[in-house]
Coordinates of C-alpha atoms in Angstrom, one line a residue:
Chain F
M1 CA 1.8 -47.3 -43.8
K2 CA -0.7 -47.6 -40.9
T3 CA -2.0 -51.0 -40.0
L4 CA -5.8 -51.5 -40.1
A5 CA -7.6 -54.3 -38.6
V6 CA -11.1 -54.9 -39.9
D7 CA -13.7 -57.3 -38.3
M8 CA -15.8 -59.7 -40.3
D9 CA -19.1 -60.5 -38.7
G10 CA -21.3 -57.4 -38.4
V11 CA -18.9 -55.2 -40.3
L12 CA -18.1 -56.9 -43.7
A13 CA -20.6 -59.9 -43.3
D14 CA -24.3 -59.1 -42.7
V15 CA -24.8 -61.9 -40.3
Y16 CA -27.8 -59.9 -38.9
S17 CA -29.9 -60.3 -42.0
L18 CA -29.1 -63.9 -41.9
F19 CA -30.2 -64.2 -38.3
V20 CA -33.5 -62.5 -39.2
K21 CA -34.1 -64.9 -42.1
M22 CA -33.3 -68.1 -40.0
H23 CA -35.3 -66.9 -37.1
S24 CA -38.3 -66.3 -39.4
E25 CA -37.9 -69.8 -40.8
E26 CA -37.8 -71.3 -37.3
F27 CA -40.5 -69.2 -35.5
G28 CA -42.7 -68.0 -38.2
Y29 CA -42.2 -64.2 -37.7
D30 CA -39.7 -61.4 -38.3
V31 CA -37.5 -59.9 -35.7
T32 CA -37.8 -56.2 -36.5
L33 CA -35.2 -53.4 -35.9
E34 CA -37.4 -52.2 -33.0
D35 CA -37.4 -55.8 -31.4
S36 CA -33.7 -56.1 -31.5
H37 CA -32.8 -52.5 -30.6
G38 CA -29.9 -52.5 -28.0
L39 CA -30.3 -56.3 -27.4
A40 CA -27.3 -58.7 -27.4
E41 CA -27.6 -60.9 -30.5
S42 CA -28.1 -63.9 -28.3
A43 CA -31.1 -62.1 -26.6
A44 CA -32.6 -60.8 -30.0
F45 CA -32.2 -64.3 -31.7
P46 CA -32.6 -67.2 -29.2
G47 CA -31.5 -69.7 -31.9
I48 CA -28.3 -67.9 -32.8
Y49 CA -25.9 -70.7 -31.6
K50 CA -27.8 -73.1 -33.8
Y51 CA -27.7 -70.8 -36.8
V52 CA -23.9 -69.9 -36.7
N53 CA -23.1 -73.6 -36.2
S54 CA -25.2 -74.7 -39.1
K55 CA -23.3 -75.9 -42.1
G56 CA -22.6 -73.1 -44.6
F57 CA -23.8 -70.3 -42.4
F58 CA -20.6 -68.3 -42.8
R59 CA -20.0 -69.3 -46.5
N60 CA -23.4 -67.8 -47.5
V61 CA -23.7 -64.7 -45.5
P62 CA -24.4 -61.5 -47.6
L63 CA -22.1 -58.5 -47.7
I64 CA -22.7 -55.3 -45.9
E65 CA -23.5 -52.6 -48.4
G66 CA -20.5 -50.7 -49.7
C67 CA -17.8 -52.7 -48.0
Q68 CA -16.2 -54.2 -51.2
E69 CA -15.5 -50.8 -52.9
C70 CA -14.2 -49.3 -49.8
I71 CA -12.0 -52.3 -48.8
V72 CA -10.4 -52.2 -52.3
K73 CA -9.3 -48.6 -51.6
L74 CA -8.3 -49.2 -48.0
N75 CA -6.0 -52.0 -49.1
E76 CA -4.1 -49.7 -51.2
K77 CA -3.7 -47.0 -48.4
Y78 CA -3.2 -49.2 -45.3
K79 CA -1.5 -52.4 -44.3
L80 CA -4.9 -54.2 -44.1
F81 CA -5.7 -57.3 -41.9
I82 CA -9.1 -59.0 -41.6
V83 CA -9.3 -60.0 -38.0
S84 CA -12.3 -62.4 -37.2
A85 CA -13.1 -63.9 -33.7
A86 CA -13.7 -67.4 -35.3
T87 CA -12.3 -70.1 -33.1
E88 CA -15.5 -70.2 -31.0
F89 CA -17.0 -71.8 -34.1
P90 CA -14.2 -74.2 -35.5
S91 CA -16.3 -75.4 -38.4
S92 CA -16.6 -71.7 -39.5
L93 CA -12.8 -71.3 -40.1
Q94 CA -12.5 -72.7 -43.6
D95 CA -15.8 -71.2 -44.6
K96 CA -14.7 -67.8 -43.5
Q97 CA -11.5 -67.9 -45.5
S98 CA -13.5 -69.2 -48.6
W99 CA -15.9 -66.3 -48.1
L100 CA -13.1 -63.8 -48.0
N101 CA -11.5 -65.4 -51.1
D102 CA -14.9 -65.1 -52.9
H103 CA -15.7 -61.5 -52.1
F104 CA -12.2 -60.0 -51.6
P105 CA -9.9 -62.0 -54.0
F106 CA -7.1 -59.3 -53.7
I107 CA -6.8 -60.0 -49.9
T108 CA -4.2 -62.7 -49.4
W109 CA -3.9 -65.4 -46.7
R110 CA -1.1 -63.3 -45.2
Q111 CA -3.7 -60.7 -44.3
M112 CA -6.2 -63.0 -42.5
V113 CA -6.5 -63.7 -38.8
F114 CA -9.0 -66.0 -37.2
C115 CA -8.7 -65.7 -33.4
G116 CA -10.6 -66.0 -30.2
S117 CA -9.8 -62.9 -28.1
K118 CA -8.6 -59.9 -30.0
E119 CA -6.4 -58.9 -27.1
I120 CA -3.4 -60.1 -29.0
I121 CA -3.9 -57.8 -32.0
K122 CA -1.6 -54.9 -32.6
A123 CA -2.6 -52.3 -35.3
D124 CA -3.1 -48.6 -35.6
I125 CA -6.8 -48.7 -36.2
M126 CA -9.4 -51.3 -35.5
I127 CA -13.0 -51.4 -37.0
D128 CA -15.3 -53.6 -35.1
D129 CA -19.1 -53.7 -34.0
H130 CA -18.2 -55.2 -30.4
F131 CA -17.1 -53.1 -27.5
K132 CA -15.3 -56.3 -26.2
N133 CA -12.9 -56.0 -29.0
L134 CA -12.5 -52.3 -29.1
D135 CA -12.2 -51.5 -25.4
H136 CA -8.8 -52.8 -24.9
F137 CA -7.3 -52.0 -28.2
K138 CA -4.6 -49.3 -27.9
G139 CA -5.0 -47.7 -31.3
H140 CA -7.8 -45.7 -32.9
T141 CA -11.1 -47.5 -32.7
I142 CA -14.1 -47.3 -35.0
L143 CA -17.4 -48.7 -33.8
F144 CA -19.5 -50.0 -36.6
T145 CA -23.2 -49.6 -35.6
Q146 CA -25.2 -52.7 -35.3
Q147 CA -28.5 -53.3 -33.4
H148 CA -26.7 -54.9 -30.4
N149 CA -24.6 -51.8 -29.8
I150 CA -26.9 -49.0 -31.0
S151 CA -28.2 -47.9 -27.6
T152 CA -24.8 -47.9 -25.8
H153 CA -22.8 -44.6 -25.8
P154 CA -19.5 -45.2 -27.9
G155 CA -17.1 -43.7 -25.4
R156 CA -13.8 -43.1 -26.9
H157 CA -14.7 -45.0 -30.0
I158 CA -15.8 -43.2 -33.2
R159 CA -19.2 -44.6 -34.2
V160 CA -19.9 -45.0 -37.9
Q161 CA -23.3 -46.1 -39.4
S162 CA -22.0 -47.3 -42.9
W163 CA -18.9 -48.0 -45.2
N164 CA -19.6 -44.7 -46.7
E165 CA -18.7 -43.0 -43.5
I166 CA -15.7 -45.2 -43.0
G167 CA -14.5 -44.2 -46.5
K168 CA -14.9 -40.5 -45.6
L169 CA -12.9 -41.1 -42.3
L170 CA -10.0 -43.1 -43.6
L171 CA -9.6 -42.4 -47.3
Chain T
M1 CA 0.5 -61.3 -16.2
K2 CA 2.8 -61.2 -19.2
T3 CA 1.5 -62.4 -22.6
L4 CA 3.2 -65.2 -24.3
A5 CA 2.7 -66.2 -27.9
V6 CA 3.8 -69.8 -28.8
D7 CA 4.1 -71.1 -32.3
M8 CA 2.7 -74.5 -33.3
D9 CA 4.5 -76.2 -36.2
G10 CA 8.1 -76.8 -35.2
V11 CA 7.5 -75.7 -31.7
L12 CA 4.6 -77.8 -30.3
A13 CA 3.9 -80.0 -33.3
D14 CA 6.8 -82.1 -34.7
V15 CA 6.1 -81.6 -38.3
Y16 CA 9.8 -82.4 -39.1
S17 CA 9.4 -86.0 -38.1
L18 CA 6.3 -86.4 -40.2
F19 CA 8.2 -84.8 -43.3
V20 CA 11.0 -87.3 -42.8
K21 CA 8.4 -90.2 -42.7
M22 CA 6.4 -88.9 -45.7
H23 CA 9.6 -88.2 -47.8
S24 CA 10.7 -91.8 -47.0
E25 CA 7.5 -93.3 -48.1
E26 CA 7.6 -91.2 -51.3
F27 CA 11.3 -91.5 -52.3
G28 CA 12.4 -94.7 -50.5
Y29 CA 15.1 -93.2 -48.3
D30 CA 15.4 -91.1 -45.1
V31 CA 16.4 -87.5 -44.9
T32 CA 19.0 -87.4 -42.2
L33 CA 19.7 -84.6 -39.8
E34 CA 23.0 -84.1 -41.9
D35 CA 21.1 -83.8 -45.1
S36 CA 18.7 -81.1 -43.8
H37 CA 21.2 -79.1 -41.7
G38 CA 20.6 -75.4 -42.3
L39 CA 18.3 -76.0 -45.2
A40 CA 14.8 -74.4 -45.7
E41 CA 12.2 -77.0 -45.1
S42 CA 11.1 -76.8 -48.7
A43 CA 14.8 -77.5 -49.9
A44 CA 15.2 -80.5 -47.6
F45 CA 11.7 -81.9 -48.4
P46 CA 10.8 -81.3 -52.0
G47 CA 7.4 -82.8 -51.4
I48 CA 6.5 -80.6 -48.5
Y49 CA 3.6 -78.7 -50.1
K50 CA 2.0 -81.9 -50.9
Y51 CA 2.5 -83.3 -47.4
V52 CA 1.1 -80.3 -45.6
N53 CA -1.9 -80.2 -48.0
S54 CA -2.6 -83.9 -47.6
K55 CA -5.8 -84.7 -45.6
G56 CA -5.0 -85.2 -41.8
F57 CA -1.5 -84.0 -41.8
F58 CA -1.9 -81.4 -39.0
R59 CA -4.4 -83.7 -37.2
N60 CA -2.0 -86.6 -36.9
V61 CA 1.3 -84.7 -36.2
P62 CA 3.3 -85.9 -33.2
L63 CA 4.1 -83.7 -30.2
I64 CA 7.5 -82.2 -29.6
E65 CA 8.9 -83.8 -26.5
G66 CA 8.2 -82.1 -23.2
C67 CA 5.9 -79.4 -24.5
Q68 CA 2.6 -80.6 -22.9
E69 CA 4.0 -80.5 -19.3
C70 CA 5.7 -77.2 -19.8
I71 CA 2.6 -75.6 -21.5
V72 CA 0.5 -76.6 -18.6
K73 CA 2.7 -74.7 -16.2
L74 CA 3.1 -71.7 -18.7
N75 CA -0.6 -71.4 -18.9
E76 CA -0.8 -70.8 -15.2
K77 CA 2.0 -68.1 -15.2
Y78 CA 1.3 -66.3 -18.4
K79 CA -1.6 -65.1 -20.6
L80 CA -0.9 -67.8 -23.1
F81 CA -1.9 -67.6 -26.8
I82 CA -1.0 -70.4 -29.4
V83 CA -0.3 -68.4 -32.6
S84 CA 0.0 -70.5 -35.9
A85 CA 0.7 -69.3 -39.4
A86 CA -2.1 -71.4 -40.8
T87 CA -4.1 -69.4 -43.4
E88 CA -1.6 -70.5 -46.1
F89 CA -3.3 -73.9 -45.9
P90 CA -7.0 -73.2 -45.3
S91 CA -7.8 -77.0 -45.1
S92 CA -5.5 -77.2 -42.0
L93 CA -7.5 -74.7 -39.9
Q94 CA -10.1 -77.0 -38.4
D95 CA -7.4 -79.9 -38.0
K96 CA -5.1 -77.5 -36.1
Q97 CA -7.8 -76.5 -33.7
S98 CA -8.8 -80.2 -33.1
W99 CA -5.2 -81.1 -32.6
L100 CA -4.9 -78.4 -29.9
N101 CA -8.1 -79.5 -28.3
D102 CA -6.8 -83.2 -28.2
H103 CA -3.4 -82.4 -26.8
F104 CA -4.0 -79.2 -24.8
P105 CA -7.7 -79.5 -23.5
F106 CA -7.2 -76.7 -21.0
I107 CA -6.3 -74.2 -23.8
T108 CA -9.6 -72.5 -24.8
W109 CA -10.7 -71.2 -28.2
R110 CA -10.0 -67.7 -26.8
Q111 CA -6.3 -68.4 -26.7
M112 CA -5.9 -69.7 -30.2
V113 CA -4.9 -67.5 -33.2
F114 CA -4.7 -68.7 -36.8
C115 CA -3.1 -66.2 -39.0
G116 CA -0.8 -65.6 -42.0
S117 CA 1.7 -62.9 -41.2
K118 CA 2.5 -62.6 -37.5
E119 CA 3.3 -58.9 -37.9
I120 CA -0.1 -58.1 -36.3
I121 CA 0.6 -60.1 -33.1
K122 CA 1.2 -58.1 -29.8
A123 CA 2.6 -59.9 -26.8
D124 CA 5.6 -59.7 -24.3
I125 CA 7.2 -62.9 -25.4
M126 CA 7.2 -65.0 -28.7
I127 CA 8.5 -68.5 -29.1
D128 CA 9.0 -69.5 -32.8
D129 CA 11.2 -71.5 -34.9
H130 CA 11.1 -69.0 -37.8
F131 CA 13.1 -65.7 -38.1
K132 CA 10.5 -64.2 -40.3
N133 CA 8.1 -64.3 -37.4
L134 CA 10.4 -63.2 -34.7
D135 CA 12.4 -60.5 -36.5
H136 CA 9.6 -57.8 -36.5
F137 CA 8.3 -58.8 -33.0
K138 CA 8.9 -56.1 -30.5
G139 CA 8.9 -58.1 -27.2
H140 CA 11.3 -60.9 -26.1
T141 CA 12.0 -63.5 -28.6
I142 CA 12.9 -67.1 -28.2
L143 CA 14.1 -69.1 -31.2
F144 CA 13.3 -72.8 -31.0
T145 CA 16.0 -74.8 -32.8
Q146 CA 15.0 -76.7 -35.9
Q147 CA 17.1 -77.9 -38.6
H148 CA 16.1 -75.1 -41.0
N149 CA 17.5 -72.4 -38.5
I150 CA 20.4 -74.3 -37.0
S151 CA 23.1 -72.8 -38.9
T152 CA 21.9 -69.1 -38.7
H153 CA 23.1 -66.9 -35.9
P154 CA 20.2 -66.2 -33.6
G155 CA 21.0 -62.5 -33.5
R156 CA 18.9 -60.8 -30.7
H157 CA 16.9 -64.0 -30.2
I158 CA 17.5 -66.4 -27.4
R159 CA 18.0 -69.8 -28.9
V160 CA 16.7 -72.9 -27.1
Q161 CA 17.0 -76.6 -27.9
S162 CA 14.2 -78.0 -26.1
W163 CA 11.1 -77.5 -23.9
N164 CA 13.3 -78.3 -20.9
E165 CA 15.3 -75.1 -21.7
I166 CA 12.1 -73.1 -22.2
G167 CA 10.9 -74.2 -18.8
K168 CA 14.2 -73.1 -17.0
L169 CA 13.9 -69.7 -18.9
L170 CA 10.3 -68.8 -18.3
L171 CA 9.1 -70.8 -15.2

């Protein structure tokens, strides 16, 4: 059984939509897709560090469309791990685990990894929206499209736009 | 630079002495080294799940002798990661990170990993007190002696009794 490492933020958790909402509440206007096209998240959302450090941010983030149904099936076919770069925001750790328990109750604590650098992760396949995580990974790499990576050539990584595409690729 | 994965509980953090203290407070007598020789921690300390789930347990655990000085030096020679099986106790996550920040302020959030199973960890060397973590690890394995592993033959793992021995081996 192959091992599959799946990222949280920007892959399972729709942090982007929450950034848009919080930015709008703070500045009184929406950041559009055009505004954020190809920009690092911190450039598109100047308040981002405040947002992710705010109480409950990672507890209340919405799901990315289609991920629940696909993860159910992937969890049967692969040795699945959810791998989140979380230690930059220590107050997020317990919230992130609770969020996983809420939305993916079949994923056990044994399958969760909260880390800083993902250099230490060994798996056959990694799904992530950040090049910094995929670039030094030795296995197959799937780049989940987000505004911040949309204008960069995926290189050796397979770019996908949706969980529907991931399902077609891996199931 | 080789990658070194170091466990927390039973290797950096002296959970054992805290178990003895809490057991004594609960039952009115000390568990001696003879009592716990070769026993799983849950067999030696019937209240263990209550202890580790109690507020502040992982925040207040003492250091194992000699680990700070050695970790300072190892952090210069190796790409060091602290890898703790922590997701079984979600309320421990932030406490564990705070404890690392207190005692090892030179270790950054990028070097911390809180996981369930350690199957997903890739490194050159792993130091751990549990066979379940070392046995499926592909690199060099160092078994840190604790009462629960003391009567089991180390097999392919190198057994060490102290941080002094680790320093001699790795520095």
